Amino acid sequence: MAVQSRTESIDNLYTTTWQNMKADVADQIYSATPFYFWMKNKGNLDPIPGGRFIAEPLRYAKSDNIRWVKKGSTMPLADKEFLTEAIWEWRYLADSIVRFGVDDQQNRGRNQIIDLALAKMQNSRDSLVDALETSLFTAQTGMEMNGLPDIIADDPTTGTTGGVDSATYTWWRNQTFDFNATWSGSTFVAKGQAEMAHMLNLCSNNLRQDTPDLIVSGQVPFEDYEELSLVYQRIVNKELADAGFTHQVFKGIPMVWSPAAGTGSTNNRMYFVNTRFLRLKYDPQMNFDMTEWKPIPDQIQDRAAQVIFAGNLVTNRRKVHGVIHNIDT
């Protein structure tokens, strides 16, 4: 039986430590920010075991066979095409954990090695949280996953999302409102609440299933609404409150904010999100899994492994989401 070298033993210790942590790490990543916490609690993290792409069926038409009938009436039997697909690419987020041979040598005790491993892995976890949150508020730029600006665009009449051309298919457009174009010179404090109510109506069309269940914004719009709502009785969402997230409520819908939404002119959007029709799809074999340890070429006993996530943020119903943008902050 071959005897493991010290390097191989430390490799195994790191890998075992990560595997023992993995379920907690994934849970902590998805629970670290209010948006992903909300998605996780609503059951909107969907495992998909591989495939060339992520396909989402879309309903774009209603049946033409519906009739009021009486005795002796005949029913039409037309078979109308009402389904198509949105095609989303897999996106990959990875972080390298690097081990230097001198650190392995200087931390000889098992407990010292475990402490060093935990510190590196916790740093990786925190960095992955930041990267996911940043991508959420960033338009896709080639290799990144979809963000809210892709799915809930300021201008939904142009561009292709999920392989479906918004310019051609009007049913594949989110709701949008340019605040400053309508209310130039007015503040969100003065006009914002009425436009929030209007956006909610545009998204929901007075249908329960189409009503947004989360509002996400930058810090300044969040504080502007908070200034408005202080005169009303404060209501909180128990799920978010128990998790320790700062939030407020508009017409029963929780509202949260993220520093990743930007500052100044980029901190001027308020997203109305219907998470019933928004999913984070991921490959369960690449849900923050660690690769094997590999020697770094031309380095003495230095080694690296990657933690990798494969997935994307997708929707199958864009019109139930909305954005108020260009808010005067």
XYZ file of C-alpha atoms in Angstrom:
329
model
C 0.000 0.000 0.000
C 1.457 3.351 -1.047
C 2.208 5.825 1.693
C 0.919 9.321 1.098
C 3.429 12.159 1.036
C 2.940 15.130 3.329
C 1.775 17.185 0.334
C -0.856 14.592 -0.565
C -1.971 14.401 3.065
C -2.453 18.167 3.175
C -4.268 18.032 -0.181
C -6.690 15.530 1.297
C -7.078 17.541 4.489
C -8.027 20.686 2.523
C -10.384 18.752 0.254
C -12.042 16.964 3.166
C -12.361 20.236 5.093
C -14.055 21.874 2.091
C -16.388 18.923 1.560
C -17.366 19.073 5.232
C -17.972 22.807 4.869
C -19.578 22.709 1.408
C -23.246 22.469 2.390
C -22.802 25.249 4.938
C -20.742 27.350 2.514
C -23.374 27.135 -0.230
C -26.098 27.922 2.303
C -24.115 30.876 3.650
C -23.451 32.219 0.151
C -27.149 32.074 -0.730
C -28.111 33.550 2.655
C -25.566 36.371 2.793
C -27.572 38.972 0.869
C -31.325 39.668 0.922
C -31.978 38.903 -2.767
C -30.402 35.454 -2.779
C -31.815 34.731 0.677
C -35.296 35.496 -0.687
C -34.712 33.311 -3.742
C -33.514 30.405 -1.580
C -36.434 30.678 0.834
C -38.921 30.743 -2.044
C -37.454 27.560 -3.517
C -36.121 29.338 -6.607
C -32.685 27.704 -6.715
C -33.096 24.963 -9.320
C -30.524 22.184 -9.827
C -29.945 21.129 -13.446
C -27.472 18.291 -14.041
C -25.442 19.630 -16.963
C -26.462 20.101 -20.577
C -25.220 22.401 -23.336
C -27.497 25.240 -22.241
C -30.393 26.125 -19.943
C -33.794 25.999 -21.657
C -36.903 27.640 -20.235
C -40.338 27.049 -21.842
C -42.281 30.255 -22.558
C -46.026 30.680 -22.976
C -46.728 33.513 -25.383
C -50.338 32.957 -26.527
C -53.714 31.952 -25.128
C -56.041 29.255 -26.410
C -58.451 30.203 -29.204
C -60.739 27.275 -28.326
C -62.462 28.865 -25.317
C -66.208 29.353 -25.832
C -69.423 29.901 -23.870
C -71.589 26.957 -24.810
C -75.134 25.688 -24.585
C -76.791 22.349 -25.282
C -75.824 21.120 -28.720
C -72.905 23.558 -29.128
C -69.790 22.381 -30.927
C -66.302 23.214 -29.769
C -63.401 24.279 -32.015
C -60.426 21.928 -31.976
C -57.716 24.171 -33.397
C -54.246 23.243 -32.215
C -52.597 26.617 -31.705
C -48.869 27.013 -31.145
C -48.428 28.681 -27.772
C -45.004 27.544 -26.526
C -41.460 28.520 -27.359
C -38.165 28.399 -25.482
C -35.720 30.863 -24.024
C -32.146 29.586 -24.251
C -29.672 30.697 -21.606
C -25.961 30.027 -21.566
C -24.179 28.443 -18.635
C -21.989 30.906 -16.765
C -19.067 29.910 -14.573
C -17.801 31.666 -11.464
C -14.545 30.414 -9.968
C -12.034 31.323 -7.313
C -8.515 29.994 -6.918
C -7.241 28.873 -3.548
C -3.460 28.941 -3.612
C -1.202 27.086 -1.185
C 2.452 27.904 -0.840
C 4.851 25.177 0.108
C 6.495 27.367 2.735
C 3.108 27.886 4.452
C 2.585 24.127 4.549
C 6.086 23.744 5.975
C 5.704 26.472 8.592
C 2.267 25.276 9.734
C 3.276 21.744 10.534
C 0.713 20.842 13.178
C -2.606 19.396 12.004
C -4.550 22.078 13.898
C -2.414 24.820 12.352
C -3.042 23.449 8.866
C -6.791 23.208 9.547
C -6.859 26.821 10.810
C -5.010 27.985 7.690
C -7.352 25.960 5.444
C -10.433 27.400 7.138
C -9.136 30.957 6.795
C -8.472 30.519 3.065
C -11.841 28.873 2.449
C -13.797 31.459 4.420
C -12.061 34.191 2.433
C -13.048 32.392 -0.779
C -16.660 32.147 0.428
C -16.838 35.876 1.208
C -15.277 36.765 -2.142
C -17.784 34.593 -4.008
C -20.642 36.328 -2.172
C -19.338 39.711 -3.346
C -18.939 38.489 -6.935
C -22.489 37.082 -7.109
C -23.979 40.240 -5.648
C -21.998 42.488 -7.999
C -23.118 40.436 -11.014
C -26.733 40.768 -9.895
C -26.624 44.509 -10.567
C -24.340 44.405 -13.619
C -25.401 43.932 -17.226
C -23.883 40.767 -18.677
C -20.590 41.555 -20.400
C -19.488 38.310 -22.027
C -18.675 35.749 -19.355
C -20.780 36.950 -16.415
C -24.184 35.570 -15.558
C -27.343 37.554 -16.241
C -28.000 40.432 -13.889
C -31.209 42.293 -13.169
C -30.280 44.917 -15.833
C -30.394 42.137 -18.467
C -33.695 40.581 -17.435
C -35.361 43.832 -16.307
C -33.900 46.293 -18.789
C -34.230 50.071 -18.784
C -35.152 49.755 -22.463
C -36.785 46.344 -23.034
C -37.737 47.107 -26.650
C -34.283 46.268 -28.027
C -31.834 43.423 -27.793
C -32.067 39.677 -27.420
C -32.596 38.100 -24.001
C -32.557 34.350 -23.603
C -32.342 34.056 -27.382
C -35.701 35.850 -27.854
C -35.726 39.195 -29.691
C -37.524 41.837 -27.634
C -37.818 44.162 -30.629
C -39.923 41.574 -32.456
C -41.871 39.988 -29.596
C -43.661 42.565 -27.481
C -44.763 39.923 -24.949
C -41.078 39.464 -24.055
C -40.643 42.925 -22.540
C -40.444 43.943 -18.915
C -42.168 47.034 -17.547
C -40.088 50.211 -17.356
C -40.435 53.837 -16.303
C -37.923 56.670 -16.812
C -38.499 58.755 -13.710
C -36.458 61.819 -14.625
C -37.837 62.004 -18.164
C -41.329 62.477 -16.702
C -40.540 64.278 -13.468
C -37.446 66.315 -14.322
C -36.716 68.648 -11.434
C -38.838 66.650 -8.982
C -37.432 64.363 -6.332
C -38.343 60.768 -5.693
C -39.586 61.844 -2.278
C -42.144 64.071 -4.000
C -43.311 61.758 -6.801
C -41.875 58.323 -6.084
C -44.661 56.669 -4.151
C -47.241 57.258 -6.886
C -44.875 55.854 -9.520
C -44.123 52.813 -7.354
C -47.848 52.092 -7.155
C -48.175 52.558 -10.917
C -45.262 50.209 -11.608
C -46.784 47.601 -9.331
C -50.014 47.773 -11.319
C -48.170 47.539 -14.645
C -46.378 44.383 -13.546
C -49.321 42.655 -11.900
C -52.178 43.627 -14.235
C -54.250 43.003 -11.079
C -53.439 39.267 -11.197
C -52.183 37.694 -8.006
C -49.601 35.404 -9.610
C -48.144 38.265 -11.653
C -47.691 40.626 -8.704
C -44.034 41.301 -7.783
C -43.046 39.919 -4.396
C -39.754 41.779 -3.890
C -38.463 45.310 -4.568
C -34.691 45.731 -4.851
C -32.918 49.069 -5.128
C -29.768 50.990 -4.422
C -29.255 52.679 -1.079
C -30.455 56.168 -2.068
C -33.870 55.172 -3.521
C -34.310 52.894 -0.499
C -33.679 55.808 1.856
C -35.915 58.123 -0.201
C -38.793 55.686 0.198
C -37.955 55.280 3.868
C -38.350 59.045 4.290
C -41.798 58.741 2.729
C -42.885 55.746 4.745
C -41.888 57.035 8.179
C -45.270 58.718 8.513
C -47.013 55.356 8.112
C -47.202 52.408 10.450
C -44.105 50.258 10.065
C -44.735 46.706 8.871
C -41.966 44.155 8.508
C -41.541 40.895 6.680
C -40.903 38.148 9.228
C -38.593 36.096 6.972
C -36.281 39.036 6.297
C -36.512 40.347 9.848
C -35.605 36.976 11.349
C -32.613 36.777 8.988
C -31.430 40.196 10.152
C -31.847 42.098 6.862
C -32.760 45.778 6.878
C -35.932 46.207 4.858
C -39.229 48.026 4.612
C -42.587 47.245 3.053
C -44.574 48.810 0.208
C -48.174 47.606 -0.174
C -47.220 44.411 1.620
C -44.181 43.785 -0.622
C -40.764 43.756 1.080
C -38.170 46.203 -0.203
C -34.429 45.666 0.250
C -31.280 47.405 -0.933
C -27.764 46.410 -1.887
C -24.511 48.385 -1.907
C -23.644 46.475 -5.101
C -26.356 48.482 -6.878
C -23.773 51.271 -7.140
C -23.424 54.852 -6.052
C -24.302 58.209 -7.557
C -25.773 57.987 -11.060
C -25.705 54.170 -11.033
C -27.606 54.033 -7.751
C -30.836 55.186 -9.377
C -32.885 52.077 -10.076
C -35.668 50.307 -8.275
C -36.444 46.786 -9.482
C -39.872 45.207 -9.018
C -39.166 41.487 -9.112
C -41.608 38.591 -9.333
C -39.490 35.719 -8.034
C -42.201 33.206 -9.007
C -40.879 33.695 -12.546
C -37.207 34.169 -11.740
C -34.883 31.225 -11.105
C -31.248 30.740 -10.317
C -30.367 27.577 -12.227
C -27.221 25.731 -11.159
C -25.398 22.485 -11.818
C -25.388 20.452 -8.572
C -21.962 19.044 -9.537
C -20.583 22.585 -9.738
C -22.394 24.234 -6.861
C -19.279 25.697 -5.229
C -17.358 22.445 -5.541
C -13.592 22.271 -5.247
C -11.365 20.843 -7.957
C -8.374 18.645 -7.238
C -5.129 20.270 -6.126
C -2.682 20.919 -8.953
C 1.012 21.799 -8.830
C 1.785 25.331 -10.038
C 4.284 25.080 -12.931
C 7.827 26.235 -12.176
C 7.040 26.717 -8.475
C 8.428 24.640 -5.612
C 5.632 22.766 -3.815
C 3.118 25.533 -4.500
C -0.335 24.217 -5.385
C -3.738 25.570 -6.429
C -7.343 24.412 -6.542
C -10.477 26.161 -7.744
C -13.919 26.525 -6.236
C -16.416 26.685 -9.097
C -20.085 27.532 -9.597
C -21.984 26.868 -12.840
C -25.374 28.495 -13.342
C -27.337 31.496 -14.506
C -30.209 33.756 -13.511
C -33.171 33.194 -15.857
C -36.820 34.110 -16.281
C -39.717 32.677 -18.281
C -42.009 35.706 -17.965
C -40.382 39.112 -18.364
C -43.527 41.235 -18.371
C -44.180 40.623 -14.665
C -40.925 42.376 -13.720
C -40.353 46.141 -13.823
C -37.825 48.869 -13.195
C -38.073 52.546 -12.293
C -34.803 54.008 -13.563
C -33.099 57.366 -13.896
C -34.347 58.328 -10.441
C -33.203 61.763 -9.315
C -30.895 60.876 -6.425
